[in-house]
CSV table of C-alpha atoms in Angstrom, one decimal:
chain,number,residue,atom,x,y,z
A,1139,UNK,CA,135.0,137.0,21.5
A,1140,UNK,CA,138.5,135.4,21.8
A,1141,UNK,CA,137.6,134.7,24.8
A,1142,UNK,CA,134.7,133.0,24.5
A,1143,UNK,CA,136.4,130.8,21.7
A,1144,UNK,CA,139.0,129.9,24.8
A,1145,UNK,CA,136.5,128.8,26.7
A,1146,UNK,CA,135.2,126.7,24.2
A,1147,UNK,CA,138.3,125.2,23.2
A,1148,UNK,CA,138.8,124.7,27.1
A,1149,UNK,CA,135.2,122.9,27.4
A,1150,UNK,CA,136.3,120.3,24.3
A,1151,UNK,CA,139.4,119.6,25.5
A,1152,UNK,CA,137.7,118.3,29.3
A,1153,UNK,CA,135.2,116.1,27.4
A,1154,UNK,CA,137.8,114.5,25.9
A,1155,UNK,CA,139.8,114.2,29.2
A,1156,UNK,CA,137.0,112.5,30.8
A,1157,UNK,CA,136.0,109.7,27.9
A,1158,UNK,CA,140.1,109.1,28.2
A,1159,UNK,CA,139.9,108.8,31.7
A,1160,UNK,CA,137.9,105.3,31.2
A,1161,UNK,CA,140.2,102.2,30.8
A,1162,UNK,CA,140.7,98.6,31.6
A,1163,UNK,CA,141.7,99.6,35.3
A,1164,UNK,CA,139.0,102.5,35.1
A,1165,UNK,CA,136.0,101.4,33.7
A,1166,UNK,CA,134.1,103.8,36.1
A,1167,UNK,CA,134.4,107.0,37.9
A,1168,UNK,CA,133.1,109.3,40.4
A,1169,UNK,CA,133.0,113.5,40.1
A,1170,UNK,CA,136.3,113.1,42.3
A,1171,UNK,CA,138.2,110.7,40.1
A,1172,UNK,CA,137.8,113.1,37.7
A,1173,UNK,CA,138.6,116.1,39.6
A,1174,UNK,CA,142.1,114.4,41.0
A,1175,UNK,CA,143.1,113.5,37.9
A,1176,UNK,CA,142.9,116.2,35.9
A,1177,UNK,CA,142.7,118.8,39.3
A,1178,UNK,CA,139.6,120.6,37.8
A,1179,UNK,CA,136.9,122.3,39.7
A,1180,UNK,CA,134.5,120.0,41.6
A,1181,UNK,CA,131.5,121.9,40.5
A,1182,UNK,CA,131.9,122.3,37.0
A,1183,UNK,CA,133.2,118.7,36.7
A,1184,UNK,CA,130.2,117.8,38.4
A,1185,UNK,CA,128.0,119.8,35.6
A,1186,UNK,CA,130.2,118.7,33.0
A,1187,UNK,CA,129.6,114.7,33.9
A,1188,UNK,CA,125.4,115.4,34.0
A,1189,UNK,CA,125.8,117.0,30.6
A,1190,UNK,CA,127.7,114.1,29.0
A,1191,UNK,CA,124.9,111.6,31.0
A,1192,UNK,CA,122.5,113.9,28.9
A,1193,UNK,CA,123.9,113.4,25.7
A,1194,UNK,CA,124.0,109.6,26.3
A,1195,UNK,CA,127.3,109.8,26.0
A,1196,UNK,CA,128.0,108.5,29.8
A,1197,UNK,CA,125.4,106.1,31.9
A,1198,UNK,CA,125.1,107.2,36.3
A,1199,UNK,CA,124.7,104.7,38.3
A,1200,UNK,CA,122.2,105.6,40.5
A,1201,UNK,CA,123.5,103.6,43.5
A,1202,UNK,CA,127.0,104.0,43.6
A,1203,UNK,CA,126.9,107.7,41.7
A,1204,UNK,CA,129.8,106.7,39.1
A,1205,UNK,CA,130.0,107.3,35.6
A,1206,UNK,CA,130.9,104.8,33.0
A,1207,UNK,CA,130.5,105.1,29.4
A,1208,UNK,CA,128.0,104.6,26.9
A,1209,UNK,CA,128.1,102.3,23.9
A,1210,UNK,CA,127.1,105.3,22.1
A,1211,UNK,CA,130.4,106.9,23.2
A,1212,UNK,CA,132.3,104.3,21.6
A,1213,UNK,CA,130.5,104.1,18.2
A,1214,UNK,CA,130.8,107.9,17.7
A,1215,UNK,CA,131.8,108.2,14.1
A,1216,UNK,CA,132.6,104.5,13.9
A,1217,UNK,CA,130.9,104.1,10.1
A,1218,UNK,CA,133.2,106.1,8.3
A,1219,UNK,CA,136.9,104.4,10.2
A,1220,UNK,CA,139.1,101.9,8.4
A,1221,UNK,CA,138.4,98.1,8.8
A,1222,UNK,CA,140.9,97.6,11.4
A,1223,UNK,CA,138.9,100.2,13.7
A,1224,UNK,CA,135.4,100.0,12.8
A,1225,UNK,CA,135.3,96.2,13.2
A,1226,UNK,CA,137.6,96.3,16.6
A,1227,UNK,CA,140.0,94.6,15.1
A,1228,UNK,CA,142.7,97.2,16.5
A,1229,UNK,CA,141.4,96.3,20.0
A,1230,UNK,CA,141.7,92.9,19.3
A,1231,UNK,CA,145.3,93.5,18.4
A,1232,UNK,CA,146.0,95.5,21.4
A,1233,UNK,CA,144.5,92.3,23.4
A,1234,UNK,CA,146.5,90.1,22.2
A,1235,UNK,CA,149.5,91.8,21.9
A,1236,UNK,CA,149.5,93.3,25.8
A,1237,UNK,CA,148.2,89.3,27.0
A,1238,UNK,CA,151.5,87.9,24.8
A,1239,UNK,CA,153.9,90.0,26.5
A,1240,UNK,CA,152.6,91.8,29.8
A,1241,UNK,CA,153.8,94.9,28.0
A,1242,UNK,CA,152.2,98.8,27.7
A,1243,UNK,CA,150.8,98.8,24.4
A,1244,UNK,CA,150.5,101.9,22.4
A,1245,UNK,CA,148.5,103.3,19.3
A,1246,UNK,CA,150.6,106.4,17.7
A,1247,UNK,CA,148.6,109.1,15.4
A,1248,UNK,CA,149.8,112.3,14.0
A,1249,UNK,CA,148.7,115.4,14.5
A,1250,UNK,CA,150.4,118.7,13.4
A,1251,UNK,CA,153.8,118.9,14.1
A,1252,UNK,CA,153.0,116.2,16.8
A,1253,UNK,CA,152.6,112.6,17.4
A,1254,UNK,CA,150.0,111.5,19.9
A,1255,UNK,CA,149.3,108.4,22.0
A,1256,UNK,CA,145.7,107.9,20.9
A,1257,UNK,CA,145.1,104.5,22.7
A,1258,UNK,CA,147.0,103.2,25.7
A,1259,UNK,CA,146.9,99.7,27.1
A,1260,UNK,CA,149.2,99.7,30.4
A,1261,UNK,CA,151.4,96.3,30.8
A,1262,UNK,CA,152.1,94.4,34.0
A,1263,UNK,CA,155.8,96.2,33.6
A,1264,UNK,CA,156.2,99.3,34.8
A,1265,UNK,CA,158.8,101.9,33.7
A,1266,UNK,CA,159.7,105.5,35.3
A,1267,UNK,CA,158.2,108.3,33.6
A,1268,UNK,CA,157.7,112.0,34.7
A,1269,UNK,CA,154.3,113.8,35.1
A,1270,UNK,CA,151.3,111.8,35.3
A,1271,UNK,CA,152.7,109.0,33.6
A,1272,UNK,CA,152.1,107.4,30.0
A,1273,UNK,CA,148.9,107.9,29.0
A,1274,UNK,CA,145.8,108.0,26.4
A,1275,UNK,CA,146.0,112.0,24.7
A,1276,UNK,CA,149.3,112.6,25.3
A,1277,UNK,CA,151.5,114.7,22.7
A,1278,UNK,CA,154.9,114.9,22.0
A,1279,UNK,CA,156.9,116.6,19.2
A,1280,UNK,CA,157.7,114.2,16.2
A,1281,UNK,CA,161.5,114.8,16.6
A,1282,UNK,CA,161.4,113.7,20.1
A,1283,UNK,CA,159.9,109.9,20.1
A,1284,UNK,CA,160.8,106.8,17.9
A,1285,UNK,CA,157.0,106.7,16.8
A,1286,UNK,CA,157.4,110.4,16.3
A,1287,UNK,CA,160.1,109.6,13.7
A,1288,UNK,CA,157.9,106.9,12.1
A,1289,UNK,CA,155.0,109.5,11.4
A,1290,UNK,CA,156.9,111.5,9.3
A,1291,UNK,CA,158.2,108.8,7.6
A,1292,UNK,CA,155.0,108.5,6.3
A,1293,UNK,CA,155.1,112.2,5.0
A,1294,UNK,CA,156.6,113.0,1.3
A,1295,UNK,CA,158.8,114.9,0.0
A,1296,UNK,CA,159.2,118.0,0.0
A,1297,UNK,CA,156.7,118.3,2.8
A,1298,UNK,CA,158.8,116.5,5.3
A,1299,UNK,CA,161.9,118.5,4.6
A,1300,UNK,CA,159.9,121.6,5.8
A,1301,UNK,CA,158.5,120.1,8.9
A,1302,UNK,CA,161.9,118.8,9.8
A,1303,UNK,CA,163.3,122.3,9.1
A,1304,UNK,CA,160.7,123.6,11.0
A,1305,UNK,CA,160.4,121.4,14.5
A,1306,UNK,CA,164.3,122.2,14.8
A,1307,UNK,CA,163.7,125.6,14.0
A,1308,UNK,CA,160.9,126.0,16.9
A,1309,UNK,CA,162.8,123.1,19.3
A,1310,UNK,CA,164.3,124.6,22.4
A,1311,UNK,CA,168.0,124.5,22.7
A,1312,UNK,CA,168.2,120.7,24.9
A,1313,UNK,CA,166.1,119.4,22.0
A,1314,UNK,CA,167.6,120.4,19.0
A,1315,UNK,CA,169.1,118.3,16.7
A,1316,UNK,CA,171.4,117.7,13.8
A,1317,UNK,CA,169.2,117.7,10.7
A,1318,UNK,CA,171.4,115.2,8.0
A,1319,UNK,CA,170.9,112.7,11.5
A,1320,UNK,CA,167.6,113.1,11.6
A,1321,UNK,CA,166.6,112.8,7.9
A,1322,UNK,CA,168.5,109.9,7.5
A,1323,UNK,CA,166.9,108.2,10.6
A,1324,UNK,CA,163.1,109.2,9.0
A,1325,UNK,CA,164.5,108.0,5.6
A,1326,UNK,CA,165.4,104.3,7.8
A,1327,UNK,CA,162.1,104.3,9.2
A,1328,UNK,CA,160.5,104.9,5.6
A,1329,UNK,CA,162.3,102.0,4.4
A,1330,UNK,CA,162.4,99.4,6.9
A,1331,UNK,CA,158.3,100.3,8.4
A,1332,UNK,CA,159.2,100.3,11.7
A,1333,UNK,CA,161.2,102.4,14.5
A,1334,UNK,CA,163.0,101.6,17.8
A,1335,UNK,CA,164.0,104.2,19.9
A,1336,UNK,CA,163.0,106.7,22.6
A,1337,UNK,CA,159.2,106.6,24.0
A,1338,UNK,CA,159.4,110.5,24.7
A,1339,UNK,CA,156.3,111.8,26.2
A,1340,UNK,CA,158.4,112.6,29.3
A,1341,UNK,CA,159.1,109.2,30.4
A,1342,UNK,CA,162.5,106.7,30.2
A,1343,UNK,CA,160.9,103.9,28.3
A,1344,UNK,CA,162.0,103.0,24.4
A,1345,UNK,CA,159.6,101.9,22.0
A,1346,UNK,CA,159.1,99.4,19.1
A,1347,UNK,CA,157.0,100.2,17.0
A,1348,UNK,CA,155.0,99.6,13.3
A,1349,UNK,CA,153.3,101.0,10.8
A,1350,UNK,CA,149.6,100.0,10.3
A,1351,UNK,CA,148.3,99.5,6.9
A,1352,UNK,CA,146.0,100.9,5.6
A,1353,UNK,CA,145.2,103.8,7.3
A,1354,UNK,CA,143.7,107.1,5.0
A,1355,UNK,CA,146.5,109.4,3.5
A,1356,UNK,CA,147.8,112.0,5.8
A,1357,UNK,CA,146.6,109.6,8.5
A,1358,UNK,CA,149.0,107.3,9.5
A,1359,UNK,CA,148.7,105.4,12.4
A,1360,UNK,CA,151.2,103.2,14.0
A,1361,UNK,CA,151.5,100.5,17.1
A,1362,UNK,CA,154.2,99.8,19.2
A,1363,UNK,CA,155.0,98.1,22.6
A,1364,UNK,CA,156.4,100.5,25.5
A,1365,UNK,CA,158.9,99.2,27.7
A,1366,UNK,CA,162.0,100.3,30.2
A,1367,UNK,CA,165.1,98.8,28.4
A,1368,UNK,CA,166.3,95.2,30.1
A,1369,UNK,CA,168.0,93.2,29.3
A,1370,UNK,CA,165.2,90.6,29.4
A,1371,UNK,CA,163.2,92.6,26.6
A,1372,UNK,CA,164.8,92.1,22.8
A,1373,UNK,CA,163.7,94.7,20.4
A,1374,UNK,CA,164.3,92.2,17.7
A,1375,UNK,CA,162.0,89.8,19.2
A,1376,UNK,CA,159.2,92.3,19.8
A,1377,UNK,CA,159.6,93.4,16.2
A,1378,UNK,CA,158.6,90.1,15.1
A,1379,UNK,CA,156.1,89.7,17.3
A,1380,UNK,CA,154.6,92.5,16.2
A,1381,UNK,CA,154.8,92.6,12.4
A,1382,UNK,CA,153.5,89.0,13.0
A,1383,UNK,CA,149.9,90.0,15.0
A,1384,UNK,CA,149.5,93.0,12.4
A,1385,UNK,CA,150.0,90.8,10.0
A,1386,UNK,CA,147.6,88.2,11.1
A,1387,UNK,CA,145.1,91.1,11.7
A,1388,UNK,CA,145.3,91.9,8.3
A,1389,UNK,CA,144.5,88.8,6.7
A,1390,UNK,CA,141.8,87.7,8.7
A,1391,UNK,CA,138.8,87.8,6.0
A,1392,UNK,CA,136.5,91.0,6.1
A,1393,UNK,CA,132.8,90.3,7.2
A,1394,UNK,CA,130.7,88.6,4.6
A,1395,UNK,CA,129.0,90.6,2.3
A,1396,UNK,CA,125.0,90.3,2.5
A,1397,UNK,CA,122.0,90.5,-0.1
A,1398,UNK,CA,119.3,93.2,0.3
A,1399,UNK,CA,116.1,92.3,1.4
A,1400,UNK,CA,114.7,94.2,-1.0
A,1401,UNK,CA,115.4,97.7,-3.0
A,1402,UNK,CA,115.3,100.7,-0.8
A,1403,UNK,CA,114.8,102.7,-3.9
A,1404,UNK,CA,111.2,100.8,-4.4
A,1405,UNK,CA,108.0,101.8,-2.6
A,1406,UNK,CA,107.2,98.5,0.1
A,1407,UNK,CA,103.7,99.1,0.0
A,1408,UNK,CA,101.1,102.1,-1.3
A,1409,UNK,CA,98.8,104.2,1.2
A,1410,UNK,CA,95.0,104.0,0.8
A,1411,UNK,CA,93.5,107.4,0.1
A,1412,UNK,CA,89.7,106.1,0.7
């Protein structure tokens, strides 16, 4: 049984790598994108891409045999998402913010004891990173990235204590770290809404990033640019910049309310029974 529940888990977590796999500089791919990227099986990637083109959730061309996805894969449980992602304003954001600066934009979330890239936007600046590189799905432990620090900010008392406790408790011995430090940077992040620091996620790059508002409780999400430090790049600057398009975002008015055509709760017309 547990290993059927493996193999489950194992099946999720592809479907997900594939819809990830789709960005600005990827809007399509073949079975052997796929297969080099994530160095999976060319058979049951294969199977795995027809059963997504089933479910409507990716469109095959027929002439080029490349996947791209559907819009139905990006409205999947768009209805019940804050404003700022249901109406695309987020991707706006990210738009404008990676045109303004030719910098990697990122969107953080939390998740466990972890923080997550759950967007990435590449810039035209590239910075050294180990692996496969910065990218969409990628995890990282809280204590080890700026926006990490920023997430539990968001946490209260006496909850964060205990996860603080508890990710240098589990942290091996390069990444531990003194606690006092590290509550009083959360507590900074807290007050100010924002963080600069390490990227993490195995790379070299620092981050700036920001708190967006909001966001449902226990569900804080955050946006920051990622960037090798330069001495051409100001954190400072990018700070403003920053609190200055979320800003904006935030006041640009909601969508106009509309008048029903009529009352749902009201028959429209009556059957004949002749």
């Amino acid at each position: 049984m547990a290993q059927v529940e493996s193999n489950k888990a194992k099946i999720a977590k592809r479907v997900i790598e594939v819809l990830e796999f789709f960005d600005e500089n990827h809007p399509q791919a073949t079975v052997m994108d796929i297969v080099r990227r994530f160095d999976r099986p060319q058979s049951s990637t294969s199977e795995l891409l027809s059963s997504l083109v089933d479910l409507g959730l990716l469109h095959k061309d027929p002439c080029s045999r490349s996947y791209s996805p559907t819009p139905r894969a990006a409205m999947l449980a768009a209805a019940v998402q804050p404003r700022l992602v249901r109406d695309g304003v987020l991707t706006g954001l990210i738009d404008r913010l990676s045109a303004q600066t030719g910098l990697g934009v990122a969107v953080f979330g939390m998740v466990g004891l972890k923080v997550q890239v759950f967007n990435w936007r590449a810039g035209k600046r590239s910075f050294r990173t180990a692996g496969p590189g910065f990218c969409g799905g990628q995890q990282d432990y809280l204590s080890d990235s700026a926006a990490g620090w920023l997430m539990l900010s968001t946490v209260t008392e006496p909850r964060r204590g205990g996860m603080i406790r508890r990710l240098n408790a589990e942290a091996s011995e390069d990444r531990k770290f003194a606690t006092v430090d590290m509550v009083a940077q959360i507590q900074r992040c807290r007050d100010e809404g924002h963080a600069s620091g390490r990227a993490g996620f195995g790379s070299l790059a620092d981050v700036t990033a920001v708190l967006l508002p909001n966001m449902p409780e226990s569900q804080p999400l955050a946006i920051g640019f990622v960037y090798e430090p330069s001495d051409q790049i100001d954190a400072d600057n990018l700070l403003v910049t920053l609190r200055d398009a979320v800003r904006r975002c935030v006041e640009e008015p909601a969508p106009a309310s509309v008048s029903a055509l009529f009352d749902a709760r009201q028959p429209q017309f009556e059957v004949s029974h002749g």
